[in-house]
PDB file of C-alpha atoms in Angstrom:
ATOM      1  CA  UNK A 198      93.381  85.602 109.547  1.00 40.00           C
ATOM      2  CA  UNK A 199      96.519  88.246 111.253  1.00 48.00           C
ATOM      3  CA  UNK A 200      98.626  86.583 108.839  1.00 57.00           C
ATOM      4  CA  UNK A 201      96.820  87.620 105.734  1.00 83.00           C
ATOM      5  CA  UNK A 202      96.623  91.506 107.095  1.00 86.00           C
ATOM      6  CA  UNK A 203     100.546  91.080 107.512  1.00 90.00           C
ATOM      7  CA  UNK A 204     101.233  89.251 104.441  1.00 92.00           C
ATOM      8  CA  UNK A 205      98.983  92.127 102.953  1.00 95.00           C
ATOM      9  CA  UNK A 206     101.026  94.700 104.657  1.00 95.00           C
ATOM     10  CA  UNK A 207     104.604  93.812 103.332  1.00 94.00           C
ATOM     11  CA  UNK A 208     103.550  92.978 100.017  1.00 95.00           C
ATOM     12  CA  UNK A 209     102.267  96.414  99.966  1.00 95.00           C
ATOM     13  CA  UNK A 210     105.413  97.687 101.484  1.00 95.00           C
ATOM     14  CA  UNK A 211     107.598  95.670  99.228  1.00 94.00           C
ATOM     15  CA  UNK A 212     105.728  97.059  95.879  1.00 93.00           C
ATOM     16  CA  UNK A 213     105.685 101.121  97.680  1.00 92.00           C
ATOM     17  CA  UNK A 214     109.705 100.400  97.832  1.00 91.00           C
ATOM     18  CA  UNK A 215     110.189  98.791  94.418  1.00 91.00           C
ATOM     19  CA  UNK A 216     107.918 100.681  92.093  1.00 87.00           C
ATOM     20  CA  UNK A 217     107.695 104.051  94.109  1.00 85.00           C
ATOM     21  CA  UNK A 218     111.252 104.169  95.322  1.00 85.00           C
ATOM     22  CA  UNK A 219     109.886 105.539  98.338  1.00 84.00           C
ATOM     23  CA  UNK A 220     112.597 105.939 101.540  1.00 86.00           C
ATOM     24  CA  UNK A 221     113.370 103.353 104.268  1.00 89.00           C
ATOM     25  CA  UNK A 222     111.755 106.264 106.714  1.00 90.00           C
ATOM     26  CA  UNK A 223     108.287 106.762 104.926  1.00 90.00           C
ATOM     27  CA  UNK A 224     108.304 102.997 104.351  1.00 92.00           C
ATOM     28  CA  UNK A 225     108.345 102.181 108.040  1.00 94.00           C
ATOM     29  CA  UNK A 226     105.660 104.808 109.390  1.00 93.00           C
ATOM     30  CA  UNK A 227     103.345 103.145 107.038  1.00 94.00           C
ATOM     31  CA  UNK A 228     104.540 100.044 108.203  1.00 96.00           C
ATOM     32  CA  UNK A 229     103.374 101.393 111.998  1.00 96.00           C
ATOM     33  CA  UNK A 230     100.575 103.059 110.903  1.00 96.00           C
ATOM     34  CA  UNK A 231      98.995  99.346 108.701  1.00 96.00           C
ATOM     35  CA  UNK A 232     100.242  97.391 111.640  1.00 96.00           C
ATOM     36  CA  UNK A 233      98.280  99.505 114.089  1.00 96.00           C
ATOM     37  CA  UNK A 234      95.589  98.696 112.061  1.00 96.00           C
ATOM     38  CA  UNK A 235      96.292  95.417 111.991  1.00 95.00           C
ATOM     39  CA  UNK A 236      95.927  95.103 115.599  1.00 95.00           C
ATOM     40  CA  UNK A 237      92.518  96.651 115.453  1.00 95.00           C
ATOM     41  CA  UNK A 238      91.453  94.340 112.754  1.00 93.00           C
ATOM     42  CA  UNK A 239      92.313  91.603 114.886  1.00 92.00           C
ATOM     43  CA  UNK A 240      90.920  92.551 118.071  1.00 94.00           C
ATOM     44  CA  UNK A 241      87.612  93.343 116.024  1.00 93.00           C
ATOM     45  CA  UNK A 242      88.156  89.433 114.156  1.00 92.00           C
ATOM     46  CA  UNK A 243      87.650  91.132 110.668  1.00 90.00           C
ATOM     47  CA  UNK A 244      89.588  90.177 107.308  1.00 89.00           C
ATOM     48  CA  UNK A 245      90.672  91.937 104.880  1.00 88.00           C
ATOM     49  CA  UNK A 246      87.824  91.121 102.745  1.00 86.00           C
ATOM     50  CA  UNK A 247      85.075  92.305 105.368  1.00 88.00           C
ATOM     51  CA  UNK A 248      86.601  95.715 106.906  1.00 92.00           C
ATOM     52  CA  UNK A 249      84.064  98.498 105.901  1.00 92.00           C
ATOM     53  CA  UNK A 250      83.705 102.190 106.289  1.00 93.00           C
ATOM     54  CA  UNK A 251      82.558 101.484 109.800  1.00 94.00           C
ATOM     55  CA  UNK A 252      85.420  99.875 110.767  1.00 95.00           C
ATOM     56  CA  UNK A 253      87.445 102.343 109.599  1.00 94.00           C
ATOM     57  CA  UNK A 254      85.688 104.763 111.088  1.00 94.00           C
ATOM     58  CA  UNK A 255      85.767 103.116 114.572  1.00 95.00           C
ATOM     59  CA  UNK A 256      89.470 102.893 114.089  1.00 95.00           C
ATOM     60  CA  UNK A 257      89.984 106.827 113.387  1.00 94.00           C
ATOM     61  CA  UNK A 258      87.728 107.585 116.348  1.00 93.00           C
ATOM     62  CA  UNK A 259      89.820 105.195 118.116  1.00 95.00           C
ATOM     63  CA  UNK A 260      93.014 107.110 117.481  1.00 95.00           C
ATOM     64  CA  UNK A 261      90.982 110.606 118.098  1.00 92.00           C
ATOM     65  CA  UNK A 262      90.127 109.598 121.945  1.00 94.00           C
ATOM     66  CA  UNK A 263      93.292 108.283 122.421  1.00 95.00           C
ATOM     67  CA  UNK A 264      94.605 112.374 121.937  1.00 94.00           C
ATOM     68  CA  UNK A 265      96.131 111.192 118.664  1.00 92.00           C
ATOM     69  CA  UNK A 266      96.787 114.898 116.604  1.00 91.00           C
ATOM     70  CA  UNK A 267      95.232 115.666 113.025  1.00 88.00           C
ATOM     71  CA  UNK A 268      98.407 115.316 111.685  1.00 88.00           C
ATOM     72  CA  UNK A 269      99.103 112.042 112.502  1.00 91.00           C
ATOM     73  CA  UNK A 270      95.918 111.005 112.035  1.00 92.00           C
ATOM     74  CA  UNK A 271      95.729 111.708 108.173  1.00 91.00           C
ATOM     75  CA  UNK A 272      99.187 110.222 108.210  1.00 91.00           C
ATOM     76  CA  UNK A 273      96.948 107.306 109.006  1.00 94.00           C
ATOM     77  CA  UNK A 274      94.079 107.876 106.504  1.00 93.00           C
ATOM     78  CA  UNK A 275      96.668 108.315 103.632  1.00 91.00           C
ATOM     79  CA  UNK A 276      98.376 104.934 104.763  1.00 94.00           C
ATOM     80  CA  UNK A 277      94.958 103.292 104.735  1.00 95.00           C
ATOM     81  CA  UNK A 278      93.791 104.610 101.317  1.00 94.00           C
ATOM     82  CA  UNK A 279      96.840 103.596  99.749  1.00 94.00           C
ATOM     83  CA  UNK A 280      96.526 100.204 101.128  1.00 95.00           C
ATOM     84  CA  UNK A 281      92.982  99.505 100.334  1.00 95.00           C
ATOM     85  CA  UNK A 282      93.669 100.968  96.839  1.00 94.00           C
ATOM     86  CA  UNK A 283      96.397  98.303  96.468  1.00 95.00           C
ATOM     87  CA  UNK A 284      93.877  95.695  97.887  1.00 94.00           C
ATOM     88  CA  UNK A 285      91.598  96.683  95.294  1.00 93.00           C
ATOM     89  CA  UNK A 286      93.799  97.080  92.440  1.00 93.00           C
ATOM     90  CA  UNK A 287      95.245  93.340  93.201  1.00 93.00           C
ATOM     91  CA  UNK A 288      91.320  92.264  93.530  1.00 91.00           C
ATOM     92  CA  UNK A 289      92.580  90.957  96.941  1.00 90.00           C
ATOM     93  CA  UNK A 290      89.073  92.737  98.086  1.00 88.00           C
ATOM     94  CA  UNK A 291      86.095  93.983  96.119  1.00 89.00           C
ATOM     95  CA  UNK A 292      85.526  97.158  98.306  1.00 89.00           C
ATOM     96  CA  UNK A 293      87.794 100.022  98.850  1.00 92.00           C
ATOM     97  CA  UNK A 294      86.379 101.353 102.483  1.00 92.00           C
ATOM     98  CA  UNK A 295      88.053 104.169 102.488  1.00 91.00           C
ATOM     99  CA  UNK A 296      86.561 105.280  99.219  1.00 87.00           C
ATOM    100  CA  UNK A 297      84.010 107.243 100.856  1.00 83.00           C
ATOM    101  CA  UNK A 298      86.423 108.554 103.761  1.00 83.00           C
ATOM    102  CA  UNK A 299      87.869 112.042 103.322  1.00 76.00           C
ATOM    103  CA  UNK A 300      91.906 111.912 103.437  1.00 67.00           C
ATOM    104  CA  UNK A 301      92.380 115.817 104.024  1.00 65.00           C
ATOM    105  CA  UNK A 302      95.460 117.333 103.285  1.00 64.00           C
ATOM    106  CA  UNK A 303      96.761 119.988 106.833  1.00 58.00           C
ATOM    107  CA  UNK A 304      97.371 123.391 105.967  1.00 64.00           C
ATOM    108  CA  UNK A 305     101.197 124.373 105.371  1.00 70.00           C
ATOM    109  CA  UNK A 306     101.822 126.542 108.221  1.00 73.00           C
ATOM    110  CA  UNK A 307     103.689 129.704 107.028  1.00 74.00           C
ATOM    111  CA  UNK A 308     107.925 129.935 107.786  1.00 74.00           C
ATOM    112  CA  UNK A 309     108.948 131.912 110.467  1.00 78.00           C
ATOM    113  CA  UNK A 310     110.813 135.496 109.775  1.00 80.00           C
ATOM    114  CA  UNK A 311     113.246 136.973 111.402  1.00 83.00           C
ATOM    115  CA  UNK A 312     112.552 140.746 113.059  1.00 88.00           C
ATOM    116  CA  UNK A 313     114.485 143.546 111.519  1.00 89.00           C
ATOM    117  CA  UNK A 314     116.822 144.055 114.587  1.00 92.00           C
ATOM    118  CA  UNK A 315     118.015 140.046 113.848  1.00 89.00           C
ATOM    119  CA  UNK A 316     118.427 140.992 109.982  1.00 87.00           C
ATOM    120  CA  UNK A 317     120.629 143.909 111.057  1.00 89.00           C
ATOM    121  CA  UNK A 318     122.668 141.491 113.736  1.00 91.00           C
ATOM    122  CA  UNK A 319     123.183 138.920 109.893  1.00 88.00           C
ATOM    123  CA  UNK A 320     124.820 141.627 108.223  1.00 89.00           C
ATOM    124  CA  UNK A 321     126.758 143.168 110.610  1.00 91.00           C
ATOM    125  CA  UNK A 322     127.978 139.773 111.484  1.00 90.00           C
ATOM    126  CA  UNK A 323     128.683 139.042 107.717  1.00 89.00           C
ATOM    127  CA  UNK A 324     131.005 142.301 107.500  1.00 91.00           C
ATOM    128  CA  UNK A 325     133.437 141.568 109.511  1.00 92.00           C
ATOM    129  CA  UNK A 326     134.737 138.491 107.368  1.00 91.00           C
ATOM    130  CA  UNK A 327     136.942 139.484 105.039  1.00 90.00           C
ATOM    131  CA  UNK A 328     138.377 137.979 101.513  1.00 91.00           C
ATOM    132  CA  UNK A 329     136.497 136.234  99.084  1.00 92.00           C
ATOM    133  CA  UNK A 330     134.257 133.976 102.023  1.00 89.00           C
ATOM    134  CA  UNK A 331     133.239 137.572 103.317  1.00 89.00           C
ATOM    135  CA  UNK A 332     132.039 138.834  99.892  1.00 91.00           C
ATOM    136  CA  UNK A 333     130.155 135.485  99.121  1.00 93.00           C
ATOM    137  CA  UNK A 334     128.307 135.659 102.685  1.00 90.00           C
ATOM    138  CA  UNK A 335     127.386 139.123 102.272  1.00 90.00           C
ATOM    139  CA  UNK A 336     126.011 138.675  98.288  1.00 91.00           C
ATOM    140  CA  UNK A 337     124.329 135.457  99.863  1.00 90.00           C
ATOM    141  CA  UNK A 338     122.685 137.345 102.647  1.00 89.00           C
ATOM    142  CA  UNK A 339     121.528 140.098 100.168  1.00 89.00           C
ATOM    143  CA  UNK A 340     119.815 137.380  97.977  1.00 89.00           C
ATOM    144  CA  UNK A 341     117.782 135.991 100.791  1.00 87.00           C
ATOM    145  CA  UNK A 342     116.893 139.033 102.011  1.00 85.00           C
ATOM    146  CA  UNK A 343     116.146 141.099  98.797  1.00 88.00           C
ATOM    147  CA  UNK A 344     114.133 137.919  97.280  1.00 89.00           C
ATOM    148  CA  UNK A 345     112.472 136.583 100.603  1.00 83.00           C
ATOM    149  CA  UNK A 346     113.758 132.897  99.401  1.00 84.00           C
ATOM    150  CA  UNK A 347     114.257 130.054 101.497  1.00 80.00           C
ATOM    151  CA  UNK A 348     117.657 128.909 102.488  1.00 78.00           C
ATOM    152  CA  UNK A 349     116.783 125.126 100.797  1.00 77.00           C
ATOM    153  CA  UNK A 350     115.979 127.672  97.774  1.00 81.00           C
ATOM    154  CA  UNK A 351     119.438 129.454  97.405  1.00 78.00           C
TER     155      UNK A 351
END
């Protein structure tokens, strides 16, 4: 029974590496996120063929009392659906239970700005390089600040 929800697990891992090309990093939060699941699964003595919506929903409340945040929470949901989807897809189950449970996306929180007085503080700090390294930091500084781009943007 725990062996099938592992072998499930890397399978599912091994495909999200090889098809998706997805990073070591993401790879192994699903991999703590399933596994976590796992766990539940077998404390509860359910298979992979008999979790439902209940369970699932037991497990999220589970991870809410425990003072788990949203975010990491639909980290959990999104490594769930994509599991169950897989299940499904490889007819390794006949019911996707997290079909019916909403994955939200967070809201992007908005970047930070800097306050005029710590623009002023850039510039004055870019004019007193000289030579061509001066020049570049200064038309660099005037891009960001004139567009309202990102650094990763530039």
């Amino acid at each position: 029974m725990s062996g099938q929800f592992y072998d499930f697990i890397e399978e599912f891992l091994e495909v999200r590496a090889v098809e998706r090309g997805q990073s070591q990093h993401t790879l192994q939060g699903y991999r703590q996120d399933l596994m976590q699941f796992h766990m539940f699964a077998r404390e509860n003595n359910l298979m992979v063929a008999n979790v439902s919506r209940h369970h699932i929903e037991q497990f999220l409340n589970a991870l809410r009392t425990a003072g788990m945040s949203a975010s990491t929470i639909a980290r959990k949901k999104s490594a769930l659906a994509g599991f169950f989807r897989y299940l499904l897809r490889q007819e390794y189950c006949t019911d996707n239970p997290m079909e019916r449970i909403k994955v939200s996306r967070l809201a992007k929180s908005l970047p930070h700005t800097l306050q005029i007085a710590d623009v002023d503080l850039l510039f004055q700090a870019a004019r007193t390089y000289d030579g061509p390294h001066g020049v570049r930091l200064r038309a660099l500084l005037e891009m960001l600040y004139a567009t309202g781009m990102r650094v990763s943007e530039l």
